[in-house]
Amino acid sequence: MLDRVSQTRQHVCIPAVPGRTVAQALFEAGFFLGLPLCAGAGVCGQCAVRFLGPAPRPCPEDYVKFPEAELDGGWRLACRHSASQAWELEVPVQPAIPGTASGLVHSCLGLDLGTTRIKWASGIPGRPEKEEAAINPQMAAGSEIMSRLAYAESGLAARERLHQLAVDFVETVIQAVQAKDIAVSGHAAMIALLLNQPTHGLAYAPYHAPWPGGSLVCLRAGLPDVYIPPVLGPFIGADISAGLGHLCWQPDIRYPYILADLGTNGEFVLAVDNTHFWATSVPMGPAIEGVGLLCGSPAGAGVLSHFQLTPHGLHWNNIEPATALSGTGYISLLAILRRIGLVSVDGHVGAPTSPLARKLAVLGESAWGKTVRITDAVWMAERDIEEFLKVKAGVNVAIQALLRAAGLGLSDIAAVYMAGALGEYAETHDLFTLGFLPAAFDTRVQVVGNTSLAGAFRASYDRTLQDWLARLPQHVRLVSLVDQPDFATHYVQAMRFAWHDV
């Protein structure tokens, strides 16, 4: 529970905003920027506000998050209450978005506009010298792609708000490093919001991207033009084309390969050779980034990201007191709990059956199912485990859909390149334990980091790469998962911590 006694608070009056939650109304007033909110799920607790005067009736999520004294004092989750009337509030003062000024002047800049986090690299041609990251300031409008698009579709002012936040952020980074050559990659939706383009074709079927990318754009008067790689489809964005550009320039690339970019939106490419590509995508949700989970948080001080199993129990290396789990922390913990039988193949928490298992954790019950408590502050519930079952199922069906489309089998794949938040930081043996990947890939997996960012940085200055990217769309075939026979059945069947063959 947050220490609300010591919080600095700001007095705020919000007008009635029909159709908005209190959290959304506060977001539109400039609050909650740069916070990893769960955007309406009612689990993260970071949108807690105090109603002054008569408060709305507590909802079930309020009863879980606040003790009785705080409920009586007017504390509520802003995401779970309507802004249909004016409210007078106390809002905890949030820390400023981390600054980007490094004191270094770099001529080249690449940015990866992620749904959850924005990452950027600056340097000179051929040598990125500094990488940084921050929470996307749009997070309070939706923690994953479809909820963010729903907010954008709620009105032109909402879309304009998201556009301005993105451009303001990019401008701040550009000015901090004084870059002249700039490239920006990102999901098709993130690029559309950056450019303030219509989002209807991304939010509703029949889906289509509003702009093909692959050219220079002017984001704002006074800024250098920005190169954006091709947007390959409605859910295969400039992040994937940038990633392919990075991989195809590597001297030791092995075909056929699969590129798995596992972030809030999972994007997958099967490359048969340098001119034949199949691509698909599947929503993953923000759990991979540690967002929207009961004890989750993006990586940072006090956030556990890796566990080891020892004869004395669980071990972790954090110096700071443990306060939360990152997405990869959940994966690491889940894999250990699977190996010792505390979590079943279908994601349920069971009773420990060995002395070591009994040492590891304290089992309990909660409103979100059975729990495994690691410390007083760190715990995992079955509700969180289900989020990772969904992610795992998406990976299974995506990989197998691409193999069918290309007429290949698991044994034909020479390499699997893991990128994105999950692919970059999770231990590959944990992914095998949980069934994200088949045993056939055991010796073929290679972690390649943030390929989208690496490709964007190179594309900022390399005109030869830009020319290659301009030709890329004609070589890519898109595979729609929802149009696959029995997609829903296969997805549900794959919601187990074991590889599922279709």
Coordinates of C-alpha atoms in Angstrom, one line a residue:
M1 CA 0.0 0.0 0.0
L2 CA 1.3 3.5 -0.8
D3 CA 2.2 5.8 2.0
R4 CA -0.5 8.4 1.4
V5 CA 0.3 10.3 4.7
S6 CA 3.7 11.5 3.3
Q7 CA 2.5 12.2 -0.2
T8 CA 2.5 15.8 -1.5
R9 CA -0.9 16.5 -3.0
Q10 CA -2.4 19.0 -5.4
H11 CA -5.9 20.4 -5.1
V12 CA -7.7 20.0 -8.4
C13 CA -11.2 20.8 -9.7
I14 CA -12.3 18.9 -12.8
P15 CA -15.5 19.8 -14.7
A16 CA -18.1 17.3 -15.8
V17 CA -16.7 15.3 -18.8
P18 CA -19.5 12.9 -20.0
G19 CA -18.1 9.6 -21.3
R20 CA -14.8 9.9 -19.5
T21 CA -13.5 8.4 -16.3
V22 CA -12.0 10.7 -13.6
A23 CA -8.6 9.3 -14.6
Q24 CA -9.2 10.3 -18.2
A25 CA -10.4 13.7 -17.3
L26 CA -7.2 14.2 -15.2
F27 CA -5.1 12.9 -18.0
E28 CA -6.6 15.5 -20.3
A29 CA -5.8 18.1 -17.7
G30 CA -2.2 17.2 -17.7
F31 CA -2.0 14.6 -14.9
F32 CA -0.7 11.0 -14.9
L33 CA 1.9 11.7 -17.7
G34 CA 4.7 9.2 -17.7
L35 CA 3.0 6.8 -15.2
P36 CA 2.7 3.1 -16.1
L37 CA -1.1 3.0 -15.4
C38 CA -3.2 -0.1 -16.1
A39 CA -5.6 2.2 -17.8
G40 CA -8.8 1.2 -16.3
A41 CA -8.2 -2.4 -15.1
G42 CA -8.3 -1.2 -11.5
V43 CA -5.2 -3.2 -10.4
C44 CA -2.2 -0.9 -10.4
G45 CA -3.5 1.7 -7.9
Q46 CA -1.4 4.5 -9.3
C47 CA -4.5 6.6 -10.2
A48 CA -5.5 6.9 -6.5
V49 CA -7.1 10.3 -5.7
R50 CA -9.0 11.7 -2.7
F51 CA -12.4 13.1 -3.3
L52 CA -13.1 16.2 -1.3
G53 CA -16.7 16.5 -0.1
P54 CA -19.2 13.7 -1.1
A55 CA -17.3 10.9 -2.7
P56 CA -18.8 8.3 -5.2
R57 CA -19.8 5.0 -3.7
P58 CA -16.7 2.7 -3.5
C59 CA -16.5 0.1 -6.3
P60 CA -15.2 -3.5 -5.7
E61 CA -11.7 -2.5 -6.8
D62 CA -11.7 0.3 -4.2
Y63 CA -12.4 -2.1 -1.4
V64 CA -9.4 -4.2 -2.5
K65 CA -7.0 -1.3 -2.8
F66 CA -7.9 0.9 0.2
P67 CA -8.3 0.2 3.9
E68 CA -11.6 1.3 5.5
A69 CA -10.1 4.5 6.9
E70 CA -8.9 5.6 3.5
L71 CA -12.3 4.8 1.9
D72 CA -14.0 6.8 4.6
G73 CA -11.5 9.7 3.8
G74 CA -12.6 9.8 0.2
W75 CA -9.8 7.7 -1.5
R76 CA -10.9 6.1 -4.7
L77 CA -9.4 4.7 -8.0
A78 CA -9.8 7.4 -10.5
C79 CA -10.0 4.9 -13.4
R80 CA -13.1 3.3 -11.9
H81 CA -15.3 6.3 -11.4
S82 CA -17.2 8.5 -13.9
A83 CA -16.5 12.2 -14.6
S84 CA -20.1 12.7 -15.5
Q85 CA -20.2 15.4 -12.8
A86 CA -17.7 18.0 -11.6
W87 CA -15.4 16.8 -8.8
E88 CA -13.1 18.4 -6.3
L89 CA -10.0 16.3 -5.7
E90 CA -6.7 15.9 -4.1
V91 CA -4.3 14.3 -6.5
P92 CA -0.8 13.1 -5.4
V93 CA 1.9 15.2 -7.1
Q94 CA 3.6 12.9 -9.6
P95 CA 7.3 13.0 -10.3
A96 CA 8.3 14.8 -13.5
I97 CA 9.0 12.8 -16.6
P98 CA 12.7 12.0 -16.6
G99 CA 14.8 14.6 -18.4
T100 CA 16.6 13.6 -21.6
A101 CA 19.4 16.2 -21.6
S102 CA 22.7 14.4 -21.5
G103 CA 25.1 17.2 -22.2
L104 CA 26.2 15.3 -25.3
V105 CA 25.7 16.6 -28.9
H106 CA 25.0 13.8 -31.3
S107 CA 24.3 14.1 -35.0
C108 CA 22.2 11.0 -35.4
L109 CA 19.1 9.9 -33.4
G110 CA 16.9 6.9 -33.6
L111 CA 13.6 6.6 -31.6
D112 CA 11.4 3.6 -31.1
L113 CA 7.9 4.7 -30.1
G114 CA 6.7 1.8 -28.0
T115 CA 3.2 1.6 -26.7
T116 CA 4.5 1.4 -23.1
R117 CA 8.0 2.8 -23.3
I118 CA 9.8 5.1 -25.7
K119 CA 13.4 4.3 -26.3
W120 CA 16.0 6.3 -28.2
A121 CA 19.7 6.0 -29.2
S122 CA 22.0 8.9 -30.2
G123 CA 25.5 9.0 -31.6
I124 CA 27.5 9.4 -34.7
P125 CA 27.1 7.4 -37.9
G126 CA 27.9 3.7 -37.2
R127 CA 28.2 4.2 -33.5
P128 CA 25.3 4.7 -31.1
E129 CA 26.8 6.1 -27.9
K130 CA 23.9 6.6 -25.6
E131 CA 20.6 4.8 -25.1
E132 CA 17.7 6.0 -22.9
A133 CA 14.1 5.2 -22.3
A134 CA 11.0 6.6 -20.6
I135 CA 7.4 5.7 -20.1
N136 CA 5.2 6.8 -23.0
P137 CA 3.3 9.9 -21.8
Q138 CA 0.2 8.5 -23.6
M139 CA -0.1 5.5 -21.2
A140 CA -3.0 7.0 -19.2
A141 CA -5.1 7.0 -22.4
G142 CA -4.8 3.2 -22.8
S143 CA -2.2 0.7 -21.7
E144 CA -2.3 -1.3 -25.0
I145 CA -3.0 -0.6 -28.7
M146 CA -6.7 -1.1 -28.9
S147 CA -7.6 0.9 -25.8
R148 CA -5.4 3.7 -26.9
L149 CA -7.0 3.7 -30.3
A150 CA -10.5 3.7 -28.7
Y151 CA -9.5 6.8 -26.8
A152 CA -8.2 8.4 -30.1
E153 CA -11.5 7.5 -31.8
S154 CA -13.6 9.2 -29.1
G155 CA -13.1 12.6 -30.7
L156 CA -10.7 14.8 -32.6
A157 CA -9.6 16.6 -29.5
A158 CA -8.6 13.2 -28.0
R159 CA -6.5 12.3 -31.0
E160 CA -4.9 15.7 -31.1
R161 CA -4.0 15.3 -27.4
L162 CA -2.2 12.0 -28.1
H163 CA -0.5 13.6 -31.2
Q164 CA 0.8 16.6 -29.2
L165 CA 2.1 14.4 -26.4
A166 CA 4.1 12.3 -28.9
V167 CA 5.5 15.2 -30.9
D168 CA 6.4 17.1 -27.7
F169 CA 8.3 14.1 -26.4
V170 CA 10.2 13.6 -29.7
E171 CA 11.0 17.3 -29.9
T172 CA 12.4 17.2 -26.4
V173 CA 14.7 14.4 -27.3
I174 CA 15.8 16.0 -30.5
Q175 CA 16.6 19.2 -28.8
A176 CA 18.5 17.4 -26.0
V177 CA 21.0 15.8 -28.3
Q178 CA 20.7 18.5 -31.1
A179 CA 20.4 15.7 -33.7
K180 CA 20.2 16.5 -37.4
D181 CA 19.6 13.1 -38.9
I182 CA 16.6 11.4 -37.2
A183 CA 14.5 8.3 -37.8
V184 CA 11.5 7.2 -35.8
S185 CA 10.1 3.6 -35.8
G186 CA 7.0 2.2 -34.0
H187 CA 3.8 0.3 -34.4
A188 CA 1.4 1.5 -37.1
A189 CA -0.9 3.0 -34.5
M190 CA 2.0 4.8 -32.7
I191 CA 3.1 6.3 -36.1
A192 CA -0.5 7.3 -36.9
L193 CA -0.8 9.1 -33.6
L194 CA 2.6 10.8 -34.0
L195 CA 1.4 12.2 -37.4
N196 CA -2.2 12.9 -36.3
Q197 CA -3.6 10.6 -39.0
P198 CA -7.0 9.1 -39.0
T199 CA -7.1 5.9 -36.8
H200 CA -10.4 4.4 -37.8
G201 CA -8.8 1.8 -40.0
L202 CA -6.6 0.7 -37.2
A203 CA -9.4 0.5 -34.6
Y204 CA -12.1 -1.1 -36.7
A205 CA -12.4 -3.8 -39.4
P206 CA -11.6 -3.8 -42.3
Y207 CA -8.2 -2.9 -40.9
H208 CA -5.8 -0.8 -42.9
A209 CA -2.9 1.5 -42.2
P210 CA -3.6 5.2 -43.0
W211 CA -0.1 5.9 -44.3
P212 CA 2.6 3.7 -45.9
G213 CA 5.6 5.3 -44.4
G214 CA 9.1 5.0 -45.9
S215 CA 9.7 8.8 -46.3
L216 CA 10.7 12.0 -44.5
V217 CA 8.1 13.9 -42.6
C218 CA 7.9 17.3 -40.9
L219 CA 6.6 16.9 -37.3
R220 CA 6.7 20.5 -36.4
A221 CA 8.1 23.8 -37.8
G222 CA 11.6 24.4 -36.7
L223 CA 12.5 20.7 -36.3
P224 CA 14.6 18.7 -38.8
D225 CA 12.6 16.3 -41.0
V226 CA 12.3 12.8 -39.6
Y227 CA 12.6 9.6 -41.6
I228 CA 10.0 6.9 -40.8
P229 CA 10.5 3.4 -42.2
P230 CA 7.7 1.7 -44.1
V231 CA 4.5 0.8 -42.3
L232 CA 3.9 -2.7 -43.6
G233 CA 0.3 -3.2 -42.5
P234 CA -2.3 -2.2 -39.9
F235 CA -0.5 -4.2 -37.2
I236 CA 2.9 -4.6 -38.8
G237 CA 4.5 -1.2 -38.3
A238 CA 7.7 0.7 -39.0
D239 CA 9.3 -1.0 -36.0
I240 CA 9.3 -4.3 -37.8
S241 CA 10.6 -2.9 -41.1
A242 CA 13.4 -1.1 -39.1
G243 CA 14.1 -4.4 -37.3
L244 CA 14.4 -6.3 -40.6
G245 CA 16.6 -3.6 -41.9
H246 CA 18.9 -4.1 -39.0
L247 CA 19.0 -7.9 -39.2
C248 CA 19.5 -8.0 -43.0
W249 CA 22.6 -6.0 -42.6
Q250 CA 24.2 -8.4 -40.2
P251 CA 27.0 -10.6 -41.7
D252 CA 26.1 -13.8 -39.9
I253 CA 22.3 -13.8 -40.5
R254 CA 20.9 -17.3 -41.1
Y255 CA 17.9 -18.1 -43.3
P256 CA 15.2 -19.1 -42.9
Y257 CA 14.7 -17.2 -39.7
I258 CA 11.9 -16.0 -37.4
L259 CA 12.0 -12.5 -35.9
A260 CA 9.9 -12.4 -32.8
D261 CA 9.5 -8.8 -31.5
L262 CA 7.7 -9.4 -28.2
G263 CA 6.4 -6.2 -26.8
T264 CA 2.9 -4.8 -25.9
N265 CA 2.0 -5.8 -29.5
G266 CA 3.7 -9.0 -30.7
E267 CA 5.0 -8.9 -34.2
F268 CA 6.5 -11.9 -36.0
V269 CA 8.3 -12.3 -39.3
L270 CA 9.4 -15.4 -41.1
A271 CA 12.2 -14.6 -43.6
V272 CA 12.8 -17.3 -46.1
D273 CA 15.6 -15.2 -47.7
N274 CA 16.4 -11.6 -48.3
T275 CA 13.4 -11.0 -50.5
H276 CA 10.6 -13.3 -49.2
F277 CA 8.9 -12.5 -45.9
W278 CA 5.7 -13.5 -44.1
A279 CA 4.6 -11.3 -41.2
T280 CA 1.8 -11.4 -38.6
S281 CA 0.9 -9.8 -35.3
V282 CA -1.0 -10.6 -32.1
P283 CA -1.9 -8.3 -29.2
M284 CA 0.2 -9.2 -26.2
G285 CA -0.9 -6.5 -23.7
P286 CA 1.3 -4.5 -21.4
A287 CA 2.0 -7.4 -19.0
I288 CA 5.3 -8.0 -20.8
E289 CA 6.4 -4.5 -19.6
G290 CA 5.2 -5.2 -16.0
V291 CA 2.1 -3.0 -16.5
G292 CA -1.5 -3.9 -15.6
L293 CA -0.4 -6.5 -13.1
L294 CA -1.2 -6.6 -9.4
C295 CA 2.4 -6.3 -8.3
G296 CA 3.9 -5.3 -11.6
S297 CA 6.1 -2.3 -12.6
P298 CA 8.5 -1.4 -15.4
A299 CA 12.1 -2.2 -14.5
G300 CA 13.6 0.1 -11.9
A301 CA 14.9 0.4 -8.4
G302 CA 13.4 -2.2 -6.1
V303 CA 11.7 -4.0 -9.1
L304 CA 12.7 -7.7 -9.2
S305 CA 13.6 -8.9 -12.8
H306 CA 15.4 -12.2 -12.2
F307 CA 15.2 -15.0 -9.8
Q308 CA 17.5 -18.0 -9.1
L309 CA 16.5 -21.2 -7.4
T310 CA 19.0 -22.3 -4.6
P311 CA 18.8 -25.0 -2.0
H312 CA 17.8 -22.3 0.5
G313 CA 15.0 -21.0 -1.7
L314 CA 14.6 -18.1 -4.1
H315 CA 17.5 -15.6 -4.6
W316 CA 17.5 -12.2 -6.2
N317 CA 20.2 -9.6 -6.5
N318 CA 18.4 -6.3 -5.9
I319 CA 20.1 -4.0 -3.4
E320 CA 17.0 -1.9 -2.9
P321 CA 14.0 -3.3 -0.9
A322 CA 11.8 -5.3 -3.2
T323 CA 8.6 -3.4 -4.2
A324 CA 7.4 -5.0 -7.4
L325 CA 8.0 -7.4 -10.3
S326 CA 8.9 -6.5 -13.8
G327 CA 7.5 -8.4 -16.8
T328 CA 10.6 -10.5 -17.1
G329 CA 10.6 -10.9 -13.3
Y330 CA 7.1 -12.5 -13.6
I331 CA 8.5 -14.8 -16.4
S332 CA 11.5 -15.8 -14.3
L333 CA 9.4 -16.5 -11.2
L334 CA 6.7 -18.4 -13.2
A335 CA 9.3 -20.6 -14.8
I336 CA 10.7 -21.6 -11.4
L337 CA 7.3 -22.2 -9.9
R338 CA 6.5 -24.4 -12.9
R339 CA 9.7 -26.5 -12.5
I340 CA 8.9 -27.2 -8.8
G341 CA 5.2 -27.8 -9.4
L342 CA 3.8 -24.8 -7.5
V343 CA 2.1 -23.6 -10.7
S344 CA 0.3 -26.2 -12.9
V345 CA 0.5 -26.4 -16.7
D346 CA -2.9 -24.6 -16.9
G347 CA -1.7 -21.8 -14.7
H348 CA -3.3 -22.7 -11.3
V349 CA -1.4 -22.3 -8.0
G350 CA -1.2 -25.7 -6.2
A351 CA 0.0 -26.8 -2.8
P352 CA 3.7 -27.4 -2.4
T353 CA 4.7 -31.1 -2.7
S354 CA 8.4 -30.9 -1.7
P355 CA 10.4 -29.3 1.2
L356 CA 12.1 -26.9 -1.3
A357 CA 8.7 -25.8 -2.7
R358 CA 7.5 -25.1 0.9
K359 CA 10.6 -22.9 1.4
L360 CA 9.9 -20.7 -1.6
A361 CA 6.7 -18.9 -0.9
V362 CA 3.7 -18.4 1.2
L363 CA 0.4 -19.4 -0.5
G364 CA -2.8 -17.4 0.1
E365 CA -6.1 -16.4 -1.3
S366 CA -7.2 -13.0 -2.8
A367 CA -9.9 -11.4 -4.8
W368 CA -7.8 -12.4 -7.9
G369 CA -7.5 -16.1 -7.1
K370 CA -4.8 -18.0 -5.2
T371 CA -1.5 -16.1 -4.6
V372 CA 2.2 -16.9 -4.2
R373 CA 3.8 -14.3 -1.8
I374 CA 7.6 -13.9 -2.1
T375 CA 8.0 -11.0 0.3
D376 CA 5.6 -8.8 2.2
A377 CA 5.5 -6.5 -0.8
V378 CA 6.0 -8.9 -3.7
W379 CA 3.4 -11.5 -4.7
M380 CA 1.7 -13.0 -7.7
A381 CA -1.9 -14.0 -8.2
E382 CA -3.6 -16.4 -10.6
R383 CA -5.1 -13.3 -12.3
D384 CA -1.5 -12.2 -13.3
I385 CA -0.6 -15.8 -14.4
E386 CA -3.6 -15.7 -16.8
E387 CA -2.2 -12.6 -18.5
F388 CA 1.0 -14.5 -19.3
L389 CA -0.9 -17.5 -20.5
K390 CA -2.5 -15.2 -23.1
V391 CA 0.9 -13.9 -24.1
K392 CA 2.2 -17.4 -24.5
A393 CA -0.8 -18.5 -26.5
G394 CA -0.3 -15.6 -28.9
V395 CA 3.3 -16.5 -29.5
N396 CA 2.3 -20.2 -30.3
V397 CA -0.4 -19.4 -32.8
A398 CA 1.6 -16.7 -34.5
I399 CA 4.7 -18.8 -35.1
Q400 CA 2.7 -21.8 -36.4
A401 CA 0.5 -19.6 -38.7
L402 CA 3.7 -18.2 -40.4
L403 CA 5.1 -21.7 -40.8
R404 CA 1.9 -22.9 -42.5
A405 CA 1.9 -19.8 -44.8
A406 CA 5.4 -20.4 -45.9
G407 CA 5.1 -24.2 -46.2
L408 CA 7.8 -24.8 -43.7
G409 CA 8.1 -26.9 -40.5
L410 CA 9.8 -26.3 -37.2
S411 CA 12.9 -28.2 -38.3
D412 CA 13.4 -25.9 -41.3
I413 CA 14.0 -22.8 -39.2
A414 CA 17.7 -22.0 -39.0
A415 CA 17.5 -19.2 -36.4
V416 CA 15.0 -17.5 -34.1
Y417 CA 15.9 -13.9 -33.3
M418 CA 14.2 -12.6 -30.1
A419 CA 13.6 -8.9 -29.8
G420 CA 11.3 -6.6 -27.9
A421 CA 10.8 -6.2 -24.1
L422 CA 10.3 -10.0 -23.6
G423 CA 12.8 -11.2 -26.1
E424 CA 15.4 -8.7 -25.0
Y425 CA 15.5 -9.4 -21.3
A426 CA 13.9 -12.8 -20.5
E427 CA 16.0 -15.9 -20.1
T428 CA 15.5 -18.2 -23.1
H429 CA 15.4 -21.3 -20.9
D430 CA 12.5 -19.8 -19.0
L431 CA 10.6 -19.3 -22.3
F432 CA 11.1 -23.0 -23.2
T433 CA 10.0 -24.0 -19.7
L434 CA 6.8 -22.1 -20.1
G435 CA 6.1 -23.3 -23.6
F436 CA 6.6 -20.0 -25.5
L437 CA 9.0 -21.8 -27.8
P438 CA 9.1 -25.5 -29.0
A439 CA 11.9 -27.8 -28.0
A440 CA 13.0 -27.9 -31.7
F441 CA 14.3 -24.4 -31.4
D442 CA 16.5 -25.2 -28.4
T443 CA 19.8 -24.4 -30.1
R444 CA 18.6 -21.8 -32.5
V445 CA 17.4 -18.9 -30.3
Q446 CA 19.5 -15.8 -30.3
V447 CA 18.6 -12.6 -28.3
V448 CA 19.2 -9.6 -30.6
G449 CA 18.1 -6.7 -28.4
N450 CA 15.9 -3.9 -29.6
T451 CA 16.1 -4.4 -33.4
S452 CA 13.6 -1.6 -34.0
L453 CA 15.8 0.9 -32.3
A454 CA 18.9 -0.4 -33.9
G455 CA 17.3 -0.2 -37.3
A456 CA 15.9 3.3 -36.7
F457 CA 19.3 4.6 -35.6
R458 CA 21.0 3.2 -38.7
A459 CA 18.2 4.4 -41.0
S460 CA 18.7 8.0 -39.6
Y461 CA 22.0 8.3 -41.6
D462 CA 22.2 5.4 -44.0
R463 CA 20.6 6.2 -47.3
T464 CA 21.5 2.7 -48.7
L465 CA 19.4 1.2 -45.9
Q466 CA 16.6 3.6 -46.6
D467 CA 16.6 2.5 -50.3
W468 CA 16.4 -1.1 -49.2
L469 CA 13.5 -0.3 -46.9
A470 CA 11.7 1.4 -49.7
R471 CA 11.7 -1.9 -51.7
L472 CA 10.8 -4.0 -48.6
P473 CA 6.9 -3.8 -48.7
Q474 CA 6.7 -5.5 -52.1
H475 CA 8.4 -8.6 -50.6
V476 CA 6.3 -8.9 -47.5
R477 CA 3.1 -11.0 -47.3
L478 CA 0.8 -10.4 -44.4
V479 CA -0.9 -13.2 -42.5
S480 CA -4.1 -12.4 -40.6
L481 CA -4.4 -14.6 -37.5
V482 CA -8.1 -14.0 -37.0
D483 CA -8.7 -15.3 -40.5
Q484 CA -6.9 -18.6 -39.9
P485 CA -9.1 -21.7 -39.6
D486 CA -10.1 -22.4 -36.0
F487 CA -7.9 -19.5 -34.7
A488 CA -10.0 -19.0 -31.5
T489 CA -9.9 -22.8 -30.8
H490 CA -6.2 -23.0 -31.3
Y491 CA -5.6 -19.9 -29.2
V492 CA -7.6 -21.3 -26.2
Q493 CA -5.9 -24.7 -26.5
A494 CA -2.5 -22.9 -26.4
M495 CA -3.3 -21.2 -23.1
R496 CA -1.2 -23.8 -21.2
F497 CA 2.4 -23.6 -20.1
A498 CA 3.5 -26.1 -22.7
W499 CA 4.2 -25.7 -26.5
H500 CA 1.0 -26.5 -28.4
D501 CA 1.2 -28.0 -31.9
V502 CA -1.8 -27.0 -34.1

